[in-house]
Coordinates of C-alpha atoms in Angstrom, one line a residue:
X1 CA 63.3 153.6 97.2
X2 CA 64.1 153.8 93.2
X3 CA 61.4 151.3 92.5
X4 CA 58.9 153.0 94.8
X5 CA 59.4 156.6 93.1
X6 CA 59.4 154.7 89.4
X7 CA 55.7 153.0 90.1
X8 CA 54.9 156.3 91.8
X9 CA 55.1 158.0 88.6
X10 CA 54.0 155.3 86.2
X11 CA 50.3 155.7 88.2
X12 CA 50.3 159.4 87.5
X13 CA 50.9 159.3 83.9
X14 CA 48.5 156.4 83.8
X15 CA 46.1 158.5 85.6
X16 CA 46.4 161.3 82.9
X17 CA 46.4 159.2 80.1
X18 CA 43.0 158.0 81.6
X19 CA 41.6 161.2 82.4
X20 CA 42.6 162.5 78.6
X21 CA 40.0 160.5 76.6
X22 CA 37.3 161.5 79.3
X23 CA 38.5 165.4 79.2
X24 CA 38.3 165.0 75.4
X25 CA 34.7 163.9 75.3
X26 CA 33.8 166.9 77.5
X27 CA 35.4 169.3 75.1
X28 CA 33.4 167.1 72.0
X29 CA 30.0 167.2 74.2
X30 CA 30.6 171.0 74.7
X31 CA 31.4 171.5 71.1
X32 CA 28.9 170.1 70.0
X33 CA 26.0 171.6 72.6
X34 CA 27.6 175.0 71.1
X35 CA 26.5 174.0 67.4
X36 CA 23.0 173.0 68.4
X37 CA 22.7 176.4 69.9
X38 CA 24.4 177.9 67.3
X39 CA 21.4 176.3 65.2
X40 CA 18.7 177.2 67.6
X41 CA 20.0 180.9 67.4
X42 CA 20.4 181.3 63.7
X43 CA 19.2 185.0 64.1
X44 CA 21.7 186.2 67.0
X45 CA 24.8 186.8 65.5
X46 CA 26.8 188.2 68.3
X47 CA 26.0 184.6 69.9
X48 CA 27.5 183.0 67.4
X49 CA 30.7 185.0 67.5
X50 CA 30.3 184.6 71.1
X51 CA 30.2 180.6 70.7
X52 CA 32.9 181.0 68.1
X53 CA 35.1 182.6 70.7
X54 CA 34.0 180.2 73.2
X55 CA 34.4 177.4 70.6
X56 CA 37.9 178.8 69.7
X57 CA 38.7 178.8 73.7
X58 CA 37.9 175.4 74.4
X59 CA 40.3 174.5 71.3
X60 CA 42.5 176.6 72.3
X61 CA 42.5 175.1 75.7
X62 CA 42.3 171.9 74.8
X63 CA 46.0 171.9 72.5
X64 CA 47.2 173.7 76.0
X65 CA 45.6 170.8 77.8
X66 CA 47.1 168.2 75.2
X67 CA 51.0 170.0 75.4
X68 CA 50.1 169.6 79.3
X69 CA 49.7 166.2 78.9
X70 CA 52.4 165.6 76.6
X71 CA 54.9 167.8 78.5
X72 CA 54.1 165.8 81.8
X73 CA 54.4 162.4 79.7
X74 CA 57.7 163.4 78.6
X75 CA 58.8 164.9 82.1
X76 CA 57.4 161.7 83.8
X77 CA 58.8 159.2 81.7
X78 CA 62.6 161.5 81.9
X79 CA 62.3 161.0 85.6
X80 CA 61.5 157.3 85.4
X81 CA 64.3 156.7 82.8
X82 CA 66.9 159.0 85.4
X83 CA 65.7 156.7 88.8
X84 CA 66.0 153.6 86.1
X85 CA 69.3 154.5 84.9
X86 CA 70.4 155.4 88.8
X87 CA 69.2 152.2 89.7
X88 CA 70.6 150.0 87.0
X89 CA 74.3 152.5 88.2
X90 CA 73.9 151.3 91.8
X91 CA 72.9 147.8 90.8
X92 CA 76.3 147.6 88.7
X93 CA 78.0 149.2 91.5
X94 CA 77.2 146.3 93.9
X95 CA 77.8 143.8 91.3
X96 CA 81.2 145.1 91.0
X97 CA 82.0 145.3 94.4
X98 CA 80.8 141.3 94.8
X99 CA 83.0 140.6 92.5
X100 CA 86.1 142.5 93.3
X101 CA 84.8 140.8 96.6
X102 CA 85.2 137.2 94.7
X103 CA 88.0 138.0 93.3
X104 CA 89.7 139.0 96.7
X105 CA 88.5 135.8 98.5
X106 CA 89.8 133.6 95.1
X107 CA 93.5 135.2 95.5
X108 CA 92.9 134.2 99.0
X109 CA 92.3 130.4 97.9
X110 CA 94.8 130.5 95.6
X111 CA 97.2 132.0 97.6
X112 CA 97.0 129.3 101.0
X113 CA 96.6 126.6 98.6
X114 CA 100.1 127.8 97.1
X115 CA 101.5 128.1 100.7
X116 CA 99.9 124.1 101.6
X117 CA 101.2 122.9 98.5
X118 CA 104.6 124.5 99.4
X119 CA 104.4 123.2 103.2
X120 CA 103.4 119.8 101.5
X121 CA 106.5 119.9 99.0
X122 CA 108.6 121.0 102.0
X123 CA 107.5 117.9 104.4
X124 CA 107.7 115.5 101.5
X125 CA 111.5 116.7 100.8
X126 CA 112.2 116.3 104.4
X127 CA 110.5 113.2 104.2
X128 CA 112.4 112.0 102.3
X129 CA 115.6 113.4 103.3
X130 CA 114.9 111.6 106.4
X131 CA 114.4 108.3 104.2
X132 CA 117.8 109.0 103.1
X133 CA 119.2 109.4 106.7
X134 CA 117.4 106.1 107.3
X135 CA 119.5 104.6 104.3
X136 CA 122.3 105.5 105.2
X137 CA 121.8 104.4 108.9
X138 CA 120.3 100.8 107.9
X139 CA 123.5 100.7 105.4
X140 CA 125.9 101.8 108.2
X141 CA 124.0 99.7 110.8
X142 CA 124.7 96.5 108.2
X143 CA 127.9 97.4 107.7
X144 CA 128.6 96.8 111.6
X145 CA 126.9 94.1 111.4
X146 CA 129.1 91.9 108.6
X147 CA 132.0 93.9 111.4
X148 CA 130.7 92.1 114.5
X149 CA 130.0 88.9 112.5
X150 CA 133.1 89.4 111.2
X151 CA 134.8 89.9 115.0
X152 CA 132.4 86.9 116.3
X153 CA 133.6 84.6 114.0
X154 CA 137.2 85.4 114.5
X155 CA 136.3 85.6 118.1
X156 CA 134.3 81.8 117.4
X157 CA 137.9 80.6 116.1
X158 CA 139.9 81.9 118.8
X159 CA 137.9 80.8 121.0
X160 CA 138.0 77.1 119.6
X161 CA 141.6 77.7 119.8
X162 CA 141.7 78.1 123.5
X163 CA 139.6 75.9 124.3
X164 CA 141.4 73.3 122.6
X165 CA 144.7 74.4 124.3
X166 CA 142.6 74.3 127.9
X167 CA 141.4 70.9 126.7
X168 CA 145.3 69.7 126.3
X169 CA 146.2 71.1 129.2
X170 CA 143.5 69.6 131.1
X171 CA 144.3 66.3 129.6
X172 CA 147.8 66.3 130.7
X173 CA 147.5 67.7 134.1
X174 CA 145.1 65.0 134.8
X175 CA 147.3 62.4 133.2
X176 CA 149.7 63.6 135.9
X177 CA 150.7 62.0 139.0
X178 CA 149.5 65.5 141.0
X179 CA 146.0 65.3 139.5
X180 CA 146.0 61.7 141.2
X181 CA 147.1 62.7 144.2
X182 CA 145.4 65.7 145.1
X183 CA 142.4 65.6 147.3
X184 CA 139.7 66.9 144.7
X185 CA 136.3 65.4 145.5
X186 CA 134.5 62.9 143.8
X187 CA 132.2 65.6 142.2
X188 CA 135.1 68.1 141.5
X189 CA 136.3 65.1 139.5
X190 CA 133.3 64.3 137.9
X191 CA 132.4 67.7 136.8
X192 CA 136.3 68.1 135.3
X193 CA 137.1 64.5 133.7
X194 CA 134.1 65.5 131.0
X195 CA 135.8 68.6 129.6
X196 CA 139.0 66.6 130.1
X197 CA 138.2 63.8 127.2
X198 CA 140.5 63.5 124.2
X199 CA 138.3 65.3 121.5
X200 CA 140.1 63.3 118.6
X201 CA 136.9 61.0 116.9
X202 CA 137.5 57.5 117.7
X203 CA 137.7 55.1 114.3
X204 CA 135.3 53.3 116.2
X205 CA 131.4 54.1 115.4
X206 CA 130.0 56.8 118.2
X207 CA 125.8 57.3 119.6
X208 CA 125.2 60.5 118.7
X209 CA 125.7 63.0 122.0
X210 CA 123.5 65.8 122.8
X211 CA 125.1 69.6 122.8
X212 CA 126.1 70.6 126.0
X213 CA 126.6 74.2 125.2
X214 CA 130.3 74.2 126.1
X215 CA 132.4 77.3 125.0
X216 CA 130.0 79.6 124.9
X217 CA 130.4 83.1 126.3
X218 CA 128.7 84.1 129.9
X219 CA 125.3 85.5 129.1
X220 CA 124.9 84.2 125.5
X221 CA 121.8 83.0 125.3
X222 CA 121.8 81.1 122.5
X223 CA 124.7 78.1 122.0
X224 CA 127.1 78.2 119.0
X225 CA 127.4 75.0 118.4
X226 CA 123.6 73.9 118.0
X227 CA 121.7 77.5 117.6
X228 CA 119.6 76.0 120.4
X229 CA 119.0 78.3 124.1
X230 CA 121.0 77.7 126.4
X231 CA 119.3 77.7 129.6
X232 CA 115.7 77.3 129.5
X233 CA 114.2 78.7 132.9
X234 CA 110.4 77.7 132.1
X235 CA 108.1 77.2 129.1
X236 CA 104.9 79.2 129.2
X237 CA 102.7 77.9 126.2
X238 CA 104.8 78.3 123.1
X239 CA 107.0 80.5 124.9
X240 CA 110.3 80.0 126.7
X241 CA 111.9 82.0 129.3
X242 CA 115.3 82.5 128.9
X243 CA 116.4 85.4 131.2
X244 CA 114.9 87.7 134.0
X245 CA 115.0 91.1 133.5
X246 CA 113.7 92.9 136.3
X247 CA 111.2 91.4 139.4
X248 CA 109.1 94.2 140.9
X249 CA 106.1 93.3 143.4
X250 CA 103.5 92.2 141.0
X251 CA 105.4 91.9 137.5
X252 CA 108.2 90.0 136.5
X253 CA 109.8 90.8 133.0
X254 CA 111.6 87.8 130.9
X255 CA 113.3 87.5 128.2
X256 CA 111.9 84.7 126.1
X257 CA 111.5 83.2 123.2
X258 CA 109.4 81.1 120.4
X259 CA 110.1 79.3 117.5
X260 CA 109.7 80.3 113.7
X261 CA 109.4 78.6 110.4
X262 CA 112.0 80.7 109.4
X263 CA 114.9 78.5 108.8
X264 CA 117.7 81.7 108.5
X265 CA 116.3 83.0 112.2
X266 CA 114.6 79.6 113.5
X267 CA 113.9 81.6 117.1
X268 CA 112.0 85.2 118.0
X269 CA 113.2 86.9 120.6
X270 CA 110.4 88.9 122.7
X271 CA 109.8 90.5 126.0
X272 CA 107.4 88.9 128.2
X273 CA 105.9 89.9 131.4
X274 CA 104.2 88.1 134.2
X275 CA 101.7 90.2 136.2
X276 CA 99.5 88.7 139.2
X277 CA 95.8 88.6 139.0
X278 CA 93.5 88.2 141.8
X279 CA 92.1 84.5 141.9
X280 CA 88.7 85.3 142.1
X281 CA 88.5 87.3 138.6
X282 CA 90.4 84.5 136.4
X283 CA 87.8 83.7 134.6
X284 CA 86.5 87.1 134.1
X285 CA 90.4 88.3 133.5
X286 CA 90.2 85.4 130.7
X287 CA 87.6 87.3 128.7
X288 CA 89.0 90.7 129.0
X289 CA 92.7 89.2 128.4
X290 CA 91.0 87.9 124.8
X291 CA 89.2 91.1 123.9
X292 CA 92.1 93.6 125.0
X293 CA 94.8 91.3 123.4
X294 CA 93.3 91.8 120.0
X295 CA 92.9 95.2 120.6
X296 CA 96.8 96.0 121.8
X297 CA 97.8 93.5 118.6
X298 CA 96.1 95.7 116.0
X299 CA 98.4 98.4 117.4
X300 CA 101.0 99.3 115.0
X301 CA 103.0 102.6 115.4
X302 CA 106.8 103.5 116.4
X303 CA 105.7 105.0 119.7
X304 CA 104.7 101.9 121.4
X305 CA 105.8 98.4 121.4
X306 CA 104.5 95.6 118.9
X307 CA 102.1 93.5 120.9
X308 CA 101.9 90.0 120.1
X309 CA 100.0 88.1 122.5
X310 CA 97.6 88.9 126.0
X311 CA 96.2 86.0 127.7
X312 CA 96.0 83.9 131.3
X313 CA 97.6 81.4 132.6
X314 CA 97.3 79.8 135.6
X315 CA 97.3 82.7 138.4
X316 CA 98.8 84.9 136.6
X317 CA 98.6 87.1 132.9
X318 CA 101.0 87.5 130.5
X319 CA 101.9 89.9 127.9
X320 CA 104.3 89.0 125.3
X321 CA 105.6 92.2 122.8
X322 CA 108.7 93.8 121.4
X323 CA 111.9 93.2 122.4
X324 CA 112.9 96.8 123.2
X325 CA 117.1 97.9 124.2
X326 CA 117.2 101.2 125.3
X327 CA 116.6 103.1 129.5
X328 CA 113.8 104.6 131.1
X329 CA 113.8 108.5 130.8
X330 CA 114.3 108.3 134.8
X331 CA 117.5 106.4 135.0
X332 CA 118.8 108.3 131.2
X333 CA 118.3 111.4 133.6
X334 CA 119.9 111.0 136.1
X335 CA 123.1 109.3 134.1
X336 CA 123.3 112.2 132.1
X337 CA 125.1 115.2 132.9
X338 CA 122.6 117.2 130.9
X339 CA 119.9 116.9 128.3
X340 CA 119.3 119.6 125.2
X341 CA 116.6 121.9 125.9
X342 CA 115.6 121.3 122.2
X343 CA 115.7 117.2 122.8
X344 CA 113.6 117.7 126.2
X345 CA 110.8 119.3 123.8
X346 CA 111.1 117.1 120.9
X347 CA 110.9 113.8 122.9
X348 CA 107.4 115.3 124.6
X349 CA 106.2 115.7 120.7
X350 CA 107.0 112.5 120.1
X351 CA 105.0 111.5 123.3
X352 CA 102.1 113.7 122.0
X353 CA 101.9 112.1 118.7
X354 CA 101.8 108.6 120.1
X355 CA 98.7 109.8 122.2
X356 CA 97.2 111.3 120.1
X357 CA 97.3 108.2 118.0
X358 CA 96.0 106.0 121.0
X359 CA 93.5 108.2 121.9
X360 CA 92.0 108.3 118.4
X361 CA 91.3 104.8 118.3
X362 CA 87.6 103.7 118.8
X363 CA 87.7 103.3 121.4
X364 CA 90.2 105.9 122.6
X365 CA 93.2 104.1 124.6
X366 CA 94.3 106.1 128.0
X367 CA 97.7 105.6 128.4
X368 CA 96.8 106.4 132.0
X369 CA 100.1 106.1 133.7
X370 CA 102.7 108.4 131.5
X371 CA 105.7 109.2 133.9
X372 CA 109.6 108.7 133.0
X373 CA 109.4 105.3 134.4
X374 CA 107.2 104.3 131.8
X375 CA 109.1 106.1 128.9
X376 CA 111.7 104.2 127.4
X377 CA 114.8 106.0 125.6
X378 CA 114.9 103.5 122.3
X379 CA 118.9 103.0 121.5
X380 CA 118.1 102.6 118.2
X381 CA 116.8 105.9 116.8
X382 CA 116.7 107.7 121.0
X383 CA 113.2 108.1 120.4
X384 CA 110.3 107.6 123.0
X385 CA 108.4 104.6 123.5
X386 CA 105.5 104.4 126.2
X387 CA 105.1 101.0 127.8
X388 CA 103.5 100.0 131.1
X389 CA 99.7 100.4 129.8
X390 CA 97.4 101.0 132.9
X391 CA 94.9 98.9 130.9
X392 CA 96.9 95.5 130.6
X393 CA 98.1 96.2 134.2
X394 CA 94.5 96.7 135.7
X395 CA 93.2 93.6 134.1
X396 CA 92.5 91.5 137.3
X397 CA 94.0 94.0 140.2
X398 CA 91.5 95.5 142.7
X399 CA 90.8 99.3 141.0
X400 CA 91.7 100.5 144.3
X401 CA 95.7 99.7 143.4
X402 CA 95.6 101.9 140.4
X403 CA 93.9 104.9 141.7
X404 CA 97.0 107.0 142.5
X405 CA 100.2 106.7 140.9
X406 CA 101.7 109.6 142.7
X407 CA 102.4 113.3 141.8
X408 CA 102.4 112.1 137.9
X409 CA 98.5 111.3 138.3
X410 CA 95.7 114.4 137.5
X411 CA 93.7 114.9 140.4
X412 CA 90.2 113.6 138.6
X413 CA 92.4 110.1 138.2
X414 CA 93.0 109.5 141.6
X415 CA 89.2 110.1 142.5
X416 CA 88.5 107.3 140.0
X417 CA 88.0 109.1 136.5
X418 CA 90.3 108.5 133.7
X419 CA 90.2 111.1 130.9
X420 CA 92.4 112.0 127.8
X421 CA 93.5 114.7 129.8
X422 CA 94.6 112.9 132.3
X423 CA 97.7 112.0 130.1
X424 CA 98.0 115.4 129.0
X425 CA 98.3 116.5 132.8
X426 CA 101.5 113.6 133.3
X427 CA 103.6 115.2 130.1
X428 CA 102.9 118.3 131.5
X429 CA 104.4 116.7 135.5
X430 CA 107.0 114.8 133.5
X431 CA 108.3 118.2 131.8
X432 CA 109.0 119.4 135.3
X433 CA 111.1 116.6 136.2
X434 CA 113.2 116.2 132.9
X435 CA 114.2 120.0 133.2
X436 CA 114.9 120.2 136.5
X437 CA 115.9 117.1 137.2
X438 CA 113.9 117.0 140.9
X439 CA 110.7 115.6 142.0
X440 CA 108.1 117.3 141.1
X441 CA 106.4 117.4 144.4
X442 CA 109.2 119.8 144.9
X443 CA 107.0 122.6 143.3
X444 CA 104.0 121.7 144.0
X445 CA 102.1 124.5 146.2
X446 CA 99.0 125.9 147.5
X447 CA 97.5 128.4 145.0
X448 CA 94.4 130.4 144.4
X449 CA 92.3 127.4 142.9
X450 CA 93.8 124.8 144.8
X451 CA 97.6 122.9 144.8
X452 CA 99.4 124.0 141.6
X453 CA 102.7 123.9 140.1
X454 CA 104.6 126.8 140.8
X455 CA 107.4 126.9 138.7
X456 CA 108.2 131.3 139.1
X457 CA 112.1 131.7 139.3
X458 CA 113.0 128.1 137.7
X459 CA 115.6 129.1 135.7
X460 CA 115.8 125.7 134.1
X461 CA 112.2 126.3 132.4
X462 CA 111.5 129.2 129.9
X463 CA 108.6 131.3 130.1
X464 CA 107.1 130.1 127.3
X465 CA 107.3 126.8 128.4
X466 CA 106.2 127.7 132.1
X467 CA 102.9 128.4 130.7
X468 CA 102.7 125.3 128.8
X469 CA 103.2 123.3 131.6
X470 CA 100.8 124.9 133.9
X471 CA 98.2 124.7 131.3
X472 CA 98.7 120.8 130.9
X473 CA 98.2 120.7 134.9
X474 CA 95.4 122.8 135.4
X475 CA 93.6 121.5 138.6
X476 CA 90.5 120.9 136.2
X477 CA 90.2 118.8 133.0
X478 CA 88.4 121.1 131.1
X479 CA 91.1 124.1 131.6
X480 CA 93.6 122.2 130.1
X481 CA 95.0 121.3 126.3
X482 CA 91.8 119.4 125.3
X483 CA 93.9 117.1 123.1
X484 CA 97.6 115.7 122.4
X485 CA 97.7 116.8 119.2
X486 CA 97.2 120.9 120.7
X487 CA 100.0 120.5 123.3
X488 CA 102.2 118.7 120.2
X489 CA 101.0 122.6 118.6
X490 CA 101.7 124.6 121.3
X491 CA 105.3 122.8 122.0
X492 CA 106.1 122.8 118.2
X493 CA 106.1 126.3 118.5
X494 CA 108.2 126.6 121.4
X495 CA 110.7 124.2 119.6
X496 CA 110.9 126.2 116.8
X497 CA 111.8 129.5 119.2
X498 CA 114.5 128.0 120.9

């Protein structure tokens, strides 16, 4: 507006200093017409003074016309210097303002960068505060360690002790005349007169007997004497099988083991388990087996086991990974009398943070069977480890098998779509059972959009968490926590209330 009125009045004192020089000449054309009359009327004096008059007049008007003109310069060029200097006012007004602006958003900056850096400092010192507790526990755990090598050796000795008294006592009672005479059977005989032998060396020369694992205590896996295993139950590829730890319908799980180079710890001792294919796909299971396996073995994080091998043989696949110690979160519930509302919440972070790992790989990894079966209570630090991958255990099986895994399994999963948030939906299921310790189905109802949890009046469960839960296990995918790492947020939160 400023500018407008400024050009405004430069044009009208441009247009008077225009018109001046034009109004000038007039006054020099009609000054001069006025002498050559004057001249033409010598004789006519009153004509002269009337020209004179005129003359004087024109003058006259003229200097009035030139103050005009000067008066207006001045006045217009005031004006233009006032809407200037308003102008350049408002102008500095705004720039003032931006800055005070800048400066606001920079103390801002500054300001949340301070409070990062002091979050940062924080998590570092707890960092490493937790490094320290680790110190300490790997020096404690050591210390038991040189204890219980310490008790097995003494335990070793006494041990040799007995046996050797057994031994003598062995010896005689079969030197006896009642050993002779008793009706023992040929193989009762056999299987006693070895462990009844003098064990004194003979001055003769000896072969060279193989171990035969005697004195070793029941379930040791691994024989004293020789460091070799004991009972070998089959050899699959490199690896042995040593022990069966659980048979379900389509999975065995072994203990087993494969040798090293390392002289101080010649054998690894793993987890393997045997899962049935269908015949048909073996070849096909092959392939996938080879491309999966290096997948799972690039896997490294404390939430899930270390993976060391995936592949087929003969009918059937075989993972081999981590030996793990530790119980299901099902059977640590129910042998509990009670768990800490605050542990509850913190072993579902931990969860979160191992999906949210998985599912950030490229490609993502779906669990796609969470559920406290398939959560394993570590003994070593009680953390959470998910195992059972629906992936490894699909490889081969009909899809059909895996399509429902009961109420633990989102509704878009059992029609045959697996999602991120299909995990998401299982913590939120699992919750439920870990804090009431019942079956979820228990509260599962029809609602307005469809069957819901209903969890109004569970005193076990807070209201904040309430509404957790039922947003990890909205009915649609879309409706609930997008991502791991948002329900890790949202239960941080609620952690840090409680």
């Amino acid at each position: 507006m400023e500018q407008n009125q400024l050009v405004s009045v430069e044009q009208n004192l441009a247009e008077l200093q225009n018109r001046l020089p034009q109004d000038i000449a007039v006054m020099d054309g009609l000054a001069l017409a006025l002498k050559k009359i004057e001249n033409l009327l010598p004789e006519n004096q009153k004509v002269k003074e009337d020209l004179t008059d005129l003359q004087n007049n024109l003058k006259h008007e003229l200097s009035n016309i030139r103050k005009e003109l000067d008066n207006n310069s001045e006045k217009i060029l005031a004006e233009a210097q006032t809407i200037l200097a308003q102008g350049l006012d408002e102008l500095e007004s705004k720039l003032e303002s931006g800055f005070d602006n800048l400066r606001s958003q920079q103390h801002q900056a500054e300001t949340t960068i301070q409070n990062e850096l002091f979050a940062l400092k924080t998590q570092l010192n707890d960092c490493q505060k937790e490094q320290q507790q680790l110190h300490s526990q790997v020096f404690l755990l050591q210390s038991q360690l040189q204890n219980v090598i310490s008790e097995g050796k003494h335990l070793q000795d006494s041990n040799t002790q007995l046996e050797e008294k057994v031994n003598q006592l062995l010896r005689e009672f079969a030197e006896s005349k009642e050993f002779k005479e008793t009706s023992f059977s040929h193989q009762a005989r056999e299987k006693l007169e070895p462990q009844v032998q003098p064990t004194t060396r003979e001055s003769t020369p000896q072969k060279e007997t193989k171990c035969r694992h005697e004195g070793n205590l029941p379930g040791v896996l691994f024989c004293k004497h020789c460091g070799q295993p004991i009972n070998i139950l089959k050899q699959i590829r490199q690896y042995q099988v040593l022990q069966i730890l659980a048979e379900e319908e389509n999975r065995n799980t072994y203990i087993a083991c494969e040798k090293t180079d390392d002289m101080s710890n010649p054998y690894r001792i793993l987890a393997l388990q045997e899962m049935s294919i269908d015949i048909a796909q073996i070849n096909q299971c092959r392939e996938i087996c080879m491309q999966m396996g290096h997948t799972f073995k690039s896997l490294l994080y404390q939430g899930i086991p270390k993976f060391f091998d995936l592949f087929v043989e003969g009918k059937n696949k075989y993972l081999v990974m981590e030996r793990l110690f530790g119980q299901n979160l099902e059977q640590h519930i129910y042998q509990q009398e009670g768990v800490l509302y605050q542990q509850v919440i913190k072993w579902m972070i931990e969860v979160c943070e191992t999906l949210d790992y998985l599912h950030n790989q490229q490609p993502s990894i779906i669990h796609g069977d969470i559920q406290p079966l398939n959560l394993l209570v570590r003994k070593l630090d009680n953390r959470i480890v998910l195992q059972n991958f629906r992936a490894i255990k699909q490889i081969g099986m009909p899809e059909s098998t895996f399509l429902n895994s009961g109420i633990y399994t989102a509704p878009e999963q059992r029609d045959g779509q697996l999602l991120v948030q299909s995990d998401i939906y299982a913590i939120g299921v699992t919750l439920i059972f870990i804090l009431t310790r019942e079956n979820p189905e228990k509260f599962y109802r029809q609602g307005d959009r469809g069957i819901q949890f209903a969890l109004e009046g569970v005193h076990n469960i807070t209201q904040q968490l309430q509404t957790i839960i039922l947003q990890a296990t909205q009915l649609h995918p879309s409706d609930r926590y997008q991502t791991a790492k948002e329900l890790a947020q949202s239960l941080n939160i609620c952690f840090s209330n409680t």
